[in-house]
Amino acid sequence: MKGNKKRKLSLEKKIGLWGIIFVMPSIVLFSVFSFYPIAYAFVVSLYKKELLSLEAPKFIGLRNYIRLLQSESFWNSVVATLKFSVGTFIPMVVFSLLLATFILGRKRFQKLFQMMYYSPAIMQSAVAALVWLIIFDPRSIANQFMNFILRTRGVDYKWLVNENMLILSTIIVYFWKYIGYFTVLFLAGLASIPKEINEAARIDGASRFQNFIYITLPLLKPTTTLVSITAMIQCLRTFSTQYLFVQAGASIKPIEVITLNIYNTAIRDRNIGRASAMSVLLFLVIMILTVIQLKISRSEETYY
Amino acid sequence: MFRKVLFVLLLVSVIISFGAKIQITIWTHEDPNRTRIEEKYIKEFMKMYPNVEVKRVTYPSDKIRDIVLTAFAAGKGPTIFNLEIQYAYPYITNRRVVPVDLNAIGLKSYDELKKLYVKGTLDAVTYGNMIYGLPLEITNWALFINKKYFREVGLDPEKDYPRTWEDLMRISEKLTIREGNIIKRRGFDFRYPYYLTFFLPMVEQLGGALFDKKGNPVVINDQAWIKVLNFMKEWGPNGKNLGSPTYPAARKEFNKDNNTIAMCESGLYQILRIKEENPKFYNSNEWMVVNWPIWKDAVKDVRCNYYGHYYMVNMQASRPEREMAWKLIWYMLSHPEEYLTEVGLIQPRLSLMQSEVFKKFPYANVFLEDLEKSHMIPLHEKDPQIEQLLKEMVESVMLSNVSPETALNTFKKKLAQLMEE
């Protein structure tokens, strides 16, 4: 009996050892390419460091953070990021769910629809933004489409000029690009709900709408949480659309999201210390959201 | 035994190090015409110095600033590079580049070097009595006109071309074609967002300035600024709707001759770019170049600020690399006439500016006339940030209906904050 226990433990140890061996490469890669930069960014954020200067950085403690919190530009970025994130992630979650339901309800061309909606997600963000810049050109199809729909002629909807339209334009690009990705996530979630539950409800006389509201939606909670938080985090990290729009002449103020501000602070202002402080703050927000996601997804685990 | 092995290893490493080629990398902005001639010079140079290997890499002009900066920050900068001087200037003040190696270029003193160039054109790269770069190009802008669009609206391009900013707005209104509010053809549009280059001289013509005599950024003569801001407001989509920063760059559209733009502002190099991109238009005799405008009631005759691209050498390169880099730069730049005739670049060498080649080059006289009345964009460590603040000010007036007075006050406040830092 004793001997058996000993053998069992050593087997566990062996398995554990192999586990560690298999996990090691990713831990090493993660440490080098993720943990180290995060830690380094935190250290740099405590220094006054000029990107081109050969002089040793000067330790200034939390002064970069204090300056940030007093900076008009930083708060403008916070507002721009919030406007963009809220404006993007709510329609994205709602429409991706509706699209997934629509696709799942199709008997034909299911795969084709999936492919069509997903294809923008594999496109480079910069390319997507460039394509949309052409569309938003006043002489191009965005204005033509609006004029056709609203039965107006020659109205310039100022997609890249008017502050609100500019924000809407960035939202449209992001929405178009990622809607397919989240639709696929919802499709996986919907497919995992056993058919028997829906069939039982239908036998009990539930309509399609009631079925969706009272059966599908509650069972889809973990996927909805996952999609919501992932979409929110994606929105907080948006960069290339805003960057390219500004390069194309759009005003920076309404769309200077935090990532763009980080980039400008580091590259244009060459102030790598303050840019790192901003990155650390953004990292903390994203980390808090991730923790919330983990907590909710654990508490909302669904058993069929 | 150990000593023998050590000796052999030492011998091998010495042989390898002597036999190794000197590697030189050049990072520069894209220009197909220039690539053609510089690749040729590099080949010739490598024949002259077989122990040297040169790699020339090009980047889009709006990307190269960031690429060079991040490479330098990481200690991986190229041996040779060039940027617009307002972006290159901090490399000098931060000691990231080395002074011109007089021995390598075969000169005895910086005075001798200065005598080869037009007066003042090396000032931008002179710092503490040393010269840190050699000019690849000095660029000012003039007005490019598509003659047939003038005739189309009943104007004679040779007589009726705009001489003042007031003319420019009036003529642009005539030339602009709209469908409702949508501009189908612009009469003229500015070269956004180069506000240090075109906006500042507009202010200076009216007696305003951005820098005091000591070179500190400060708004001088509010009225001049407000007048220019009002002009930009009237120009923009909320005014007379003649153009906007969000339309495709006017100078690029101009070359296409596709009825989307009648006038643009650009450098001499534009001429050879028209030739390269649209030979039919180039040979049509339907375009011309005239002097950059001035206000009707101008108090100072300054024209569009000029800027420069200077070749510079990385301080972190090894001594032999640096020496060879300056030799290569000097070799390439010893062909100023070819840079002019093949690329349309003005290298401000006295020999070139006084040559028949320069005088015969199409519209060179127009650019020279303006150049003589111009000065280089003011150089300051914080030029990129200042240009960004100018952009915010002008565009808030043009695109967001902010009043010129409010925009100017915001600009002053932000400028003061920037300087405090």
XYZ file of C-alpha atoms in Angstrom:
725
model
C 0.000 0.000 0.000
C 2.812 2.315 1.041
C 4.803 1.418 -2.031
C 1.788 2.189 -4.269
C 1.337 5.639 -2.732
C 5.013 6.384 -3.252
C 4.798 5.323 -6.924
C 1.654 7.432 -7.434
C 3.307 10.542 -5.971
C 6.367 10.133 -8.098
C 4.129 9.801 -11.158
C 2.368 13.038 -10.205
C 5.733 14.670 -9.736
C 6.830 13.395 -13.131
C 3.701 14.771 -14.768
C 4.186 18.046 -12.951
C 7.785 18.220 -14.084
C 6.808 17.629 -17.699
C 4.104 20.237 -17.304
C 6.660 22.755 -16.142
C 8.978 21.815 -19.011
C 6.204 22.312 -21.566
C 5.066 25.590 -20.043
C 8.593 26.985 -19.654
C 9.063 28.282 -23.233
C 5.871 30.324 -23.093
C 6.709 31.596 -19.600
C 10.156 32.652 -20.823
C 8.713 34.310 -23.948
C 5.996 35.992 -21.927
C 8.501 37.238 -19.371
C 10.810 38.656 -22.016
C 8.210 40.187 -24.299
C 5.366 41.058 -21.909
C 6.321 41.122 -18.230
C 9.687 42.800 -18.723
C 8.325 45.672 -20.882
C 5.518 46.248 -18.363
C 7.960 46.374 -15.469
C 10.369 48.510 -17.501
C 7.582 50.930 -18.464
C 6.714 51.302 -14.788
C 10.345 52.040 -13.903
C 10.735 54.526 -16.790
C 7.512 56.275 -15.740
C 9.310 57.366 -12.560
C 12.032 59.124 -14.538
C 12.361 62.221 -16.655
C 13.679 60.620 -19.799
C 14.093 62.278 -23.174
C 14.106 59.880 -26.103
C 17.117 61.403 -27.883
C 19.150 62.507 -24.907
C 22.340 60.660 -24.013
C 22.216 62.030 -20.484
C 21.200 59.722 -17.665
C 17.450 59.850 -16.918
C 16.551 61.822 -13.796
C 14.483 60.154 -11.065
C 11.398 62.276 -10.407
C 9.185 59.855 -8.501
C 5.495 60.223 -9.217
C 5.819 63.637 -10.873
C 4.970 62.255 -14.328
C 1.698 60.900 -12.935
C 0.911 64.150 -11.135
C 1.607 66.178 -14.298
C -0.618 63.823 -16.273
C -3.516 64.197 -13.897
C -3.173 67.976 -14.170
C -2.857 67.901 -17.948
C -5.731 69.085 -20.133
C -4.470 66.942 -22.997
C -4.574 63.769 -20.874
C -8.153 64.347 -19.769
C -9.129 65.157 -23.344
C -7.716 61.739 -24.271
C -9.627 60.049 -21.476
C -12.859 61.620 -22.735
C -12.035 60.759 -26.375
C -11.285 57.151 -25.394
C -14.481 56.843 -23.374
C -16.612 58.301 -26.164
C -15.046 55.950 -28.669
C -15.185 52.864 -26.424
C -18.774 53.300 -25.298
C -19.858 54.294 -28.806
C -18.225 51.232 -30.286
C -18.569 48.391 -27.852
C -22.315 48.666 -27.113
C -23.426 48.488 -30.788
C -20.715 45.918 -31.427
C -22.005 43.549 -28.723
C -25.661 44.028 -29.714
C -25.141 43.669 -33.462
C -22.708 40.783 -33.250
C -25.274 38.886 -31.166
C -28.030 39.679 -33.668
C -25.800 38.698 -36.579
C -24.821 35.431 -34.901
C -28.492 34.601 -34.307
C -29.258 35.502 -37.910
C -26.441 33.321 -39.264
C -27.364 30.388 -37.033
C -30.965 30.627 -38.206
C -29.924 30.292 -41.868
C -30.112 26.870 -43.387
C -28.079 27.817 -46.457
C -24.915 29.887 -46.919
C -24.087 29.783 -43.194
C -20.355 29.408 -43.848
C -20.425 32.088 -46.537
C -22.002 34.599 -44.154
C -19.487 33.727 -41.443
C -16.630 34.231 -43.864
C -18.028 37.501 -45.179
C -18.477 39.025 -41.747
C -15.167 37.724 -40.449
C -13.017 38.795 -43.413
C -12.458 42.454 -42.319
C -11.046 41.159 -39.017
C -8.046 39.639 -40.774
C -7.323 42.871 -42.621
C -4.533 45.085 -41.268
C -6.030 47.947 -39.241
C -4.007 50.481 -41.209
C -5.322 49.118 -44.511
C -8.883 49.183 -43.202
C -8.479 52.811 -42.124
C -7.038 53.724 -45.533
C -9.951 52.086 -47.344
C -12.397 54.021 -45.174
C -10.507 57.264 -45.713
C -11.284 56.898 -49.405
C -14.927 56.188 -48.588
C -15.150 59.246 -46.323
C -13.663 61.567 -48.959
C -16.398 64.186 -49.518
C -16.701 63.152 -53.174
C -16.885 59.469 -52.365
C -19.607 56.983 -51.497
C -20.207 57.900 -47.827
C -21.697 61.238 -48.879
C -23.377 59.715 -51.948
C -25.002 57.054 -49.774
C -26.252 59.567 -47.203
C -27.555 61.876 -49.921
C -29.373 58.933 -51.527
C -30.902 57.723 -48.254
C -31.918 61.171 -47.024
C -32.927 62.345 -50.506
C -30.623 65.342 -50.332
C -28.242 66.538 -53.034
C -24.724 67.818 -52.642
C -24.769 67.841 -48.836
C -21.331 67.311 -47.347
C -21.824 65.353 -44.145
C -18.280 66.313 -43.140
C -17.239 62.853 -42.056
C -13.715 63.928 -41.222
C -14.384 67.559 -40.393
C -17.307 67.850 -37.983
C -16.270 66.751 -34.479
C -19.142 64.318 -33.891
C -19.002 62.938 -37.421
C -15.273 62.374 -37.011
C -15.832 60.322 -33.868
C -18.627 58.447 -35.641
C -16.309 57.749 -38.587
C -13.699 56.116 -36.346
C -16.460 54.111 -34.665
C -17.750 52.900 -38.049
C -14.295 51.699 -39.104
C -13.779 49.793 -35.878
C -17.312 48.411 -35.864
C -16.927 47.193 -39.449
C -13.569 45.620 -38.732
C -14.381 43.703 -35.546
C -18.075 42.889 -35.806
C -17.263 39.604 -37.579
C -14.798 38.552 -34.913
C -17.329 38.951 -32.108
C -20.047 37.362 -34.228
C -17.900 34.236 -34.447
C -17.508 34.241 -30.652
C -21.274 34.468 -30.232
C -21.758 31.734 -32.811
C -19.561 29.436 -30.732
C -21.556 30.375 -27.623
C -24.904 29.790 -29.340
C -23.763 26.467 -30.778
C -22.827 25.243 -27.302
C -26.423 25.622 -26.017
C -28.027 22.187 -26.243
C -30.818 22.079 -28.831
C -33.013 20.080 -26.464
C -33.526 23.105 -24.195
C -34.840 25.244 -27.053
C -36.983 22.350 -28.345
C -38.487 21.813 -24.890
C -39.350 25.501 -24.638
C -40.965 25.468 -28.052
C -43.024 22.399 -27.114
C -44.129 24.341 -24.022
C -45.466 27.016 -26.378
C -42.710 29.674 -26.232
C -42.512 31.934 -29.256
C -39.191 32.534 -31.059
C -38.815 35.880 -29.330
C -39.629 34.467 -25.897
C -37.245 31.605 -26.564
C -34.480 34.076 -27.365
C -35.148 36.370 -24.390
C -35.837 33.810 -21.683
C -33.757 30.828 -22.800
C -30.963 31.813 -25.162
C -29.878 35.112 -23.603
C -29.506 33.825 -19.996
C -27.618 30.764 -21.214
C -25.380 33.007 -23.297
C -24.316 35.153 -20.344
C -20.715 33.875 -20.108
C -20.167 34.521 -23.833
C -21.808 37.953 -23.574
C -19.547 38.847 -20.653
C -16.489 37.613 -22.510
C -17.429 39.519 -25.667
C -18.279 42.713 -23.749
C -15.032 42.851 -21.811
C -12.898 41.787 -24.783
C -14.590 44.399 -26.981
C -14.097 47.054 -24.305
C -10.411 46.214 -23.962
C -9.988 46.237 -27.770
C -11.619 49.661 -27.913
C -9.332 51.033 -25.210
C -6.345 49.909 -27.276
C -7.510 51.435 -30.552
C -4.774 53.371 -32.346
C -4.226 52.957 -36.075
C -7.604 54.299 -37.229
C -7.220 57.520 -35.248
C -3.542 57.816 -36.205
C -4.244 57.502 -39.926
C -7.228 59.834 -39.809
C -5.093 62.521 -38.178
C -2.375 61.918 -40.774
C -5.020 62.450 -43.446
C -5.805 65.904 -42.060
C -8.554 65.267 -39.487
C -8.503 67.337 -36.285
C -6.660 65.560 -33.538
C -8.581 66.802 -30.492
C -11.836 64.800 -30.849
C -10.033 61.533 -31.622
C -6.827 61.782 -29.617
C -7.434 58.537 -27.746
C -4.992 57.548 -24.999
C -2.881 55.307 -27.233
C -2.467 58.115 -29.762
C -1.543 60.497 -26.946
C 1.024 57.964 -25.693
C 2.497 57.756 -29.182
C 2.621 61.541 -29.620
C 4.103 62.079 -26.167
C 6.821 59.514 -26.831
C 7.615 60.248 -30.483
C 6.636 63.843 -31.201
C 7.413 65.232 -27.721
C 10.189 62.664 -27.150
C 9.029 62.412 -23.519
C 9.293 58.686 -22.931
C 8.878 59.004 -19.142
C 5.456 60.607 -19.353
C 4.389 58.308 -22.192
C 5.299 55.348 -19.963
C 3.248 56.801 -17.115
C 0.259 57.009 -19.448
C 0.857 53.429 -20.598
C 0.946 52.242 -16.999
C -2.385 53.951 -16.281
C -3.934 52.389 -19.376
C -2.502 49.018 -18.379
C -4.091 49.318 -14.927
C -7.509 50.098 -16.417
C -7.256 47.133 -18.779
C -6.078 44.889 -15.955
C -9.023 45.906 -13.768
C -11.393 45.116 -16.635
C -9.731 41.738 -17.130
C -10.069 40.897 -13.442
C -13.754 41.861 -13.601
C -14.136 39.665 -16.669
C -12.531 36.709 -14.880
C -14.674 37.192 -11.771
C -17.908 37.536 -13.696
C -17.199 34.644 -16.025
C -16.449 32.433 -13.004
C -19.580 33.498 -11.124
C -21.741 33.155 -14.227
C -20.659 29.665 -15.217
C -23.615 27.946 -16.809
C -24.400 24.268 -16.517
C -26.804 22.602 -18.902
C 50.496 25.201 -26.089
C 47.981 27.665 -24.639
C 50.107 30.604 -25.763
C 50.308 29.185 -29.296
C 46.538 28.811 -29.503
C 46.082 32.323 -28.151
C 48.516 33.699 -30.703
C 46.768 31.937 -33.600
C 43.365 33.194 -32.386
C 44.704 36.726 -32.125
C 46.207 36.532 -35.595
C 42.953 35.225 -37.081
C 40.890 37.941 -35.402
C 43.287 40.638 -36.646
C 43.095 39.252 -40.200
C 39.298 39.060 -39.999
C 38.975 42.593 -38.641
C 41.233 44.005 -41.317
C 39.549 42.014 -44.029
C 36.029 42.939 -42.852
C 34.159 45.447 -44.947
C 33.066 48.782 -43.555
C 29.283 48.716 -43.477
C 27.430 51.969 -44.094
C 23.665 52.311 -43.996
C 21.796 55.328 -45.346
C 18.198 55.998 -44.394
C 16.494 58.578 -46.511
C 13.011 59.587 -47.674
C 11.426 58.232 -50.844
C 12.016 60.000 -54.118
C 12.272 57.749 -57.182
C 14.252 60.348 -59.139
C 16.823 60.653 -56.374
C 17.011 56.912 -55.788
C 18.089 56.461 -59.385
C 21.089 58.788 -59.142
C 22.120 57.973 -55.582
C 22.178 54.238 -56.262
C 24.494 55.070 -59.157
C 26.818 57.169 -56.965
C 26.889 54.444 -54.340
C 27.949 51.867 -56.948
C 30.698 54.194 -58.139
C 31.794 54.826 -54.565
C 31.968 51.117 -53.754
C 34.154 50.627 -56.821
C 36.472 53.348 -55.550
C 36.512 51.809 -52.067
C 36.092 48.025 -52.378
C 36.309 47.621 -48.595
C 33.065 49.569 -48.149
C 29.568 48.171 -48.394
C 26.733 50.694 -48.569
C 23.070 49.909 -48.038
C 20.572 52.616 -48.948
C 17.074 52.272 -47.470
C 14.148 54.572 -48.234
C 11.059 55.327 -46.149
C 7.956 57.428 -46.851
C 8.646 61.034 -45.840
C 5.917 61.104 -43.186
C 7.216 57.897 -41.564
C 10.978 58.390 -41.610
C 10.982 60.864 -38.699
C 9.529 58.281 -36.331
C 11.624 55.428 -37.706
C 14.933 57.289 -37.313
C 13.957 58.564 -33.863
C 13.026 55.147 -32.490
C 16.144 53.588 -34.014
C 18.366 56.219 -32.382
C 16.555 55.814 -29.074
C 17.336 52.103 -29.232
C 20.973 52.796 -30.171
C 20.449 51.248 -33.608
C 20.435 54.321 -35.807
C 21.802 54.239 -39.370
C 25.269 55.534 -40.236
C 23.866 58.313 -42.447
C 20.388 59.826 -42.452
C 18.505 62.926 -43.468
C 15.341 64.536 -42.122
C 13.669 67.903 -42.492
C 15.896 70.223 -40.483
C 13.283 71.009 -37.811
C 13.230 67.292 -36.983
C 16.996 66.821 -37.410
C 17.986 69.793 -35.257
C 17.490 67.973 -31.903
C 19.959 65.297 -33.083
C 22.596 68.038 -33.185
C 21.685 69.588 -29.835
C 21.581 66.143 -28.216
C 25.024 65.263 -29.651
C 23.698 62.288 -31.582
C 25.560 63.250 -34.761
C 29.197 64.072 -35.463
C 30.583 67.236 -37.057
C 31.630 67.171 -40.705
C 35.002 65.410 -40.967
C 37.148 67.945 -42.777
C 39.971 65.458 -43.398
C 37.592 63.005 -45.003
C 36.228 65.600 -47.426
C 39.641 67.104 -48.118
C 39.065 70.602 -46.747
C 41.139 72.562 -44.274
C 38.579 74.529 -42.308
C 34.874 75.104 -41.810
C 35.348 78.564 -43.301
C 36.552 76.925 -46.498
C 33.435 74.730 -46.434
C 31.133 77.692 -45.826
C 32.640 79.505 -48.809
C 31.407 76.728 -51.092
C 27.770 77.324 -50.091
C 25.323 80.204 -50.331
C 25.653 82.410 -47.271
C 23.593 81.258 -44.325
C 22.608 77.867 -45.709
C 24.885 76.049 -43.264
C 23.675 78.082 -40.274
C 20.951 75.555 -39.484
C 23.564 72.846 -38.881
C 26.143 75.058 -37.206
C 26.291 74.540 -33.465
C 29.124 75.704 -31.230
C 31.348 76.627 -34.217
C 31.062 73.150 -35.695
C 29.082 72.096 -38.787
C 27.038 68.934 -38.362
C 25.462 68.340 -41.750
C 25.733 68.919 -45.472
C 22.715 70.082 -47.476
C 21.031 67.531 -49.672
C 18.374 70.097 -50.552
C 17.112 73.535 -49.622
C 13.440 73.833 -50.498
C 11.120 76.768 -50.808
C 7.646 76.707 -52.318
C 6.120 78.682 -55.139
C 2.692 78.584 -56.780
C 1.999 75.938 -59.441
C -0.813 76.810 -61.842
C -2.799 74.687 -64.263
C -3.376 77.151 -67.078
C -6.315 75.511 -68.801
C -8.582 75.785 -65.757
C -7.859 79.522 -65.677
C -8.910 79.902 -69.305
C -11.983 77.786 -68.637
C -13.319 80.476 -66.256
C -12.325 83.349 -68.517
C -9.001 84.248 -66.876
C -5.682 84.705 -68.613
C -3.201 82.714 -66.522
C -0.218 84.754 -67.698
C -1.809 88.048 -66.577
C -4.400 87.109 -63.985
C -2.388 84.792 -61.781
C -2.657 85.624 -58.047
C -0.064 87.998 -56.667
C -1.688 88.597 -53.284
C -3.544 86.400 -50.802
C -6.640 88.425 -51.543
C -6.197 87.600 -55.260
C -5.696 83.971 -54.390
C -8.997 83.766 -52.544
C -10.899 85.675 -55.229
C -9.478 83.591 -58.088
C -9.916 80.347 -56.161
C -13.586 81.145 -55.710
C -13.902 81.451 -59.482
C -12.017 78.233 -60.113
C -13.776 76.103 -57.517
C -16.451 73.727 -58.772
C -18.966 72.402 -56.258
C -21.917 70.095 -56.201
C -23.891 71.602 -53.361
C -21.303 71.775 -50.568
C -19.061 69.105 -52.005
C -15.962 70.466 -53.688
C -15.357 68.768 -57.014
C -12.448 71.017 -58.010
C -10.451 73.215 -55.666
C -8.988 76.443 -56.989
C -6.030 76.210 -54.633
C -5.344 74.516 -51.353
C -2.650 74.879 -48.734
C -0.045 72.309 -47.919
C -1.325 71.174 -44.546
C 0.030 70.603 -41.892
C 3.317 72.410 -42.627
C 2.320 75.457 -40.645
C 5.892 76.488 -39.797
C 6.588 76.661 -43.524
C 3.556 78.483 -44.941
C 1.500 79.928 -42.057
C 4.292 81.750 -40.217
C 5.492 83.801 -43.230
C 1.867 84.822 -43.866
C 1.878 86.233 -40.320
C 5.333 87.769 -40.789
C 4.242 89.584 -43.958
C 1.792 91.473 -41.739
C 4.388 92.305 -39.105
C 3.714 89.424 -36.742
C 6.143 86.765 -35.559
C 6.391 83.639 -33.471
C 9.932 84.029 -32.221
C 11.489 87.020 -30.470
C 15.006 88.238 -31.246
C 16.521 85.758 -28.813
C 14.736 82.886 -30.539
C 12.147 82.300 -27.810
C 8.697 81.327 -29.053
C 6.188 84.057 -28.259
C 3.257 85.540 -30.182
C 4.172 88.974 -31.496
C 1.521 91.318 -32.943
C -1.847 89.686 -32.279
C -3.563 91.618 -35.074
C -1.380 90.017 -37.743
C -2.188 86.551 -36.404
C -5.899 87.251 -36.214
C -5.991 88.504 -39.788
C -4.337 85.299 -41.059
C -6.589 83.157 -38.879
C -9.630 84.958 -40.267
C -8.365 84.234 -43.767
C -8.030 80.531 -42.926
C -11.506 80.519 -41.366
C -12.948 82.028 -44.519
C -11.018 79.517 -46.578
C -12.293 76.458 -44.721
C -15.481 74.396 -44.997
C -17.372 76.668 -42.599
C -16.420 79.779 -44.561
C -16.272 80.052 -48.332
C -15.562 76.327 -48.516
C -12.535 76.517 -50.813
C -10.502 73.687 -49.312
C -9.725 71.733 -46.175
C -6.924 69.692 -44.607
C -9.077 66.593 -45.032
C -8.994 66.680 -48.841
C -6.188 64.768 -50.603
C -2.897 66.685 -50.765
C -3.202 69.392 -53.435
C 0.321 68.912 -54.813
C -0.303 65.215 -55.488
C -3.632 65.856 -57.186
C -2.047 68.626 -59.272
C 0.252 66.184 -61.092
C -2.716 64.094 -62.199
C -4.275 67.019 -64.093
C -7.661 65.446 -63.426
C -9.731 68.584 -62.831
C -9.570 68.311 -59.020
C -7.154 71.174 -58.338
C -6.100 74.267 -60.284
C -3.248 75.592 -58.110
C -0.959 74.244 -55.408
C 2.169 75.258 -53.529
C 5.280 73.126 -53.865
C 9.045 73.022 -54.355
C 11.122 72.959 -57.503
C 11.212 69.149 -57.334
C 7.495 69.151 -58.206
C 8.424 69.910 -61.825
C 10.333 66.665 -62.262
C 7.673 64.753 -60.361
C 5.085 65.979 -62.893
C 7.443 64.794 -65.632
C 7.816 61.389 -63.957
C 4.146 60.866 -63.086
C 2.373 62.548 -65.981
C 4.655 63.206 -68.981
C 1.675 64.212 -71.114
C 0.781 67.037 -68.730
C 4.451 67.976 -68.339
C 4.858 68.378 -72.111
C 1.482 70.090 -72.584
C 2.717 73.587 -71.710
C -0.455 73.888 -69.628
C 1.261 74.537 -66.298
C 3.395 77.336 -64.957
C 5.032 78.498 -61.736
C 4.698 81.946 -60.189
C 5.937 83.644 -57.027
C 4.409 82.863 -53.663
C 1.717 85.479 -52.786
C 1.973 88.344 -50.374
C -0.739 90.377 -48.585
C -1.962 93.538 -50.281
C -1.075 95.560 -47.173
C 2.038 93.601 -46.251
C 4.619 95.416 -44.192
C 7.397 92.905 -44.811
C 8.235 91.194 -48.095
C 8.972 87.663 -46.915
C 8.011 84.615 -48.914
C 7.373 81.020 -47.994
C 9.871 79.819 -45.371
C 12.415 77.392 -46.773
C 13.513 74.205 -45.068
C 16.463 71.932 -45.591
C 17.374 68.295 -45.647
C 20.943 67.732 -44.476
C 22.880 64.488 -44.548
C 24.186 63.722 -41.066
C 26.368 60.995 -39.573
C 25.551 58.964 -36.473
C 27.794 59.570 -33.474
C 27.500 55.904 -32.502
C 29.111 54.665 -35.731
C 32.732 53.520 -35.429
C 35.509 55.943 -36.373
C 36.276 54.288 -39.766
C 32.541 54.157 -40.550
C 32.117 57.847 -39.775
C 35.113 58.809 -41.894
C 33.888 56.730 -44.805
C 30.346 58.051 -44.344
C 31.514 61.651 -44.786
C 33.555 60.622 -47.815
C 30.447 59.039 -49.322
C 28.231 62.054 -48.538
C 30.799 64.382 -50.057
C 31.043 62.193 -53.136
C 27.278 62.108 -53.629
C 26.920 65.830 -53.043
C 29.682 66.650 -55.497
C 27.055 66.295 -58.261
C 24.766 69.255 -57.492
C 23.927 69.824 -61.152
C 22.685 66.271 -61.547
C 20.618 66.568 -58.355
C 19.009 69.590 -59.966
C 18.465 68.262 -63.473
C 17.454 64.734 -62.436
C 15.585 65.349 -59.179
C 14.829 69.073 -59.087
C 16.667 69.593 -55.809
C 18.490 72.806 -55.005
C 21.809 72.151 -53.299
C 22.865 75.641 -52.271
C 26.383 75.436 -53.649
C 27.559 78.751 -55.010
C 28.892 76.987 -58.099
C 25.418 75.595 -58.843
C 23.462 78.742 -58.115
C 25.673 80.743 -60.478
C 25.768 78.070 -63.183
C 24.016 78.139 -66.546
C 22.412 74.804 -65.664
C 20.559 76.434 -62.776
C 19.607 79.503 -64.770
C 18.231 77.382 -67.608
C 16.243 75.061 -65.378
C 12.499 75.721 -65.827
C 11.231 78.323 -63.354
C 14.460 78.247 -61.302
C 14.418 82.073 -61.437
C 10.984 82.155 -59.738
C 12.209 79.978 -56.881
C 15.445 81.955 -56.598
C 13.590 85.277 -56.451
C 11.456 83.980 -53.591
C 14.407 82.294 -51.903
C 16.227 85.617 -51.709
C 13.271 87.105 -49.807
C 12.810 84.070 -47.553
C 14.409 82.721 -44.452
C 14.687 79.239 -43.075
C 11.897 78.007 -40.823
C 12.808 79.066 -37.288
C 14.696 76.304 -35.546
C 13.827 75.353 -32.006
C 14.208 72.158 -29.995
C 10.425 72.019 -29.673
C 9.541 72.716 -33.308
C 7.472 69.515 -33.734
C 5.321 70.375 -30.711
C 5.033 74.014 -31.789
C 3.896 72.942 -35.258
C 1.298 70.702 -33.608
C -0.012 73.646 -31.579
C -0.177 75.745 -34.754
C -2.120 72.936 -36.420
C -4.581 72.778 -33.529
C -5.067 76.548 -33.629
C -5.567 76.899 -37.392
C -7.752 73.825 -37.714
C -9.926 74.717 -34.731
C -10.702 77.946 -36.597
C -11.161 76.267 -39.980
C -13.038 73.138 -38.956
C -14.602 73.696 -35.522
C -15.914 77.258 -35.815
C -13.704 78.534 -32.981
C -13.162 82.302 -33.219
C -9.638 83.443 -34.204
C -9.310 85.398 -30.937
C -10.171 82.356 -28.801
C -7.927 80.095 -30.871
C -5.013 82.513 -30.539
C -5.458 82.799 -26.776
C -5.551 79.005 -26.427
C -2.422 78.792 -28.565
C -0.626 81.339 -26.367
C -1.597 79.457 -23.221
C -0.455 76.102 -24.588
C 2.764 77.599 -25.960
C 3.589 79.036 -22.540
C 2.904 75.649 -20.924
C 5.127 73.928 -23.480
C 7.976 76.324 -22.790
C 7.580 75.892 -19.032
C 8.223 72.206 -19.415
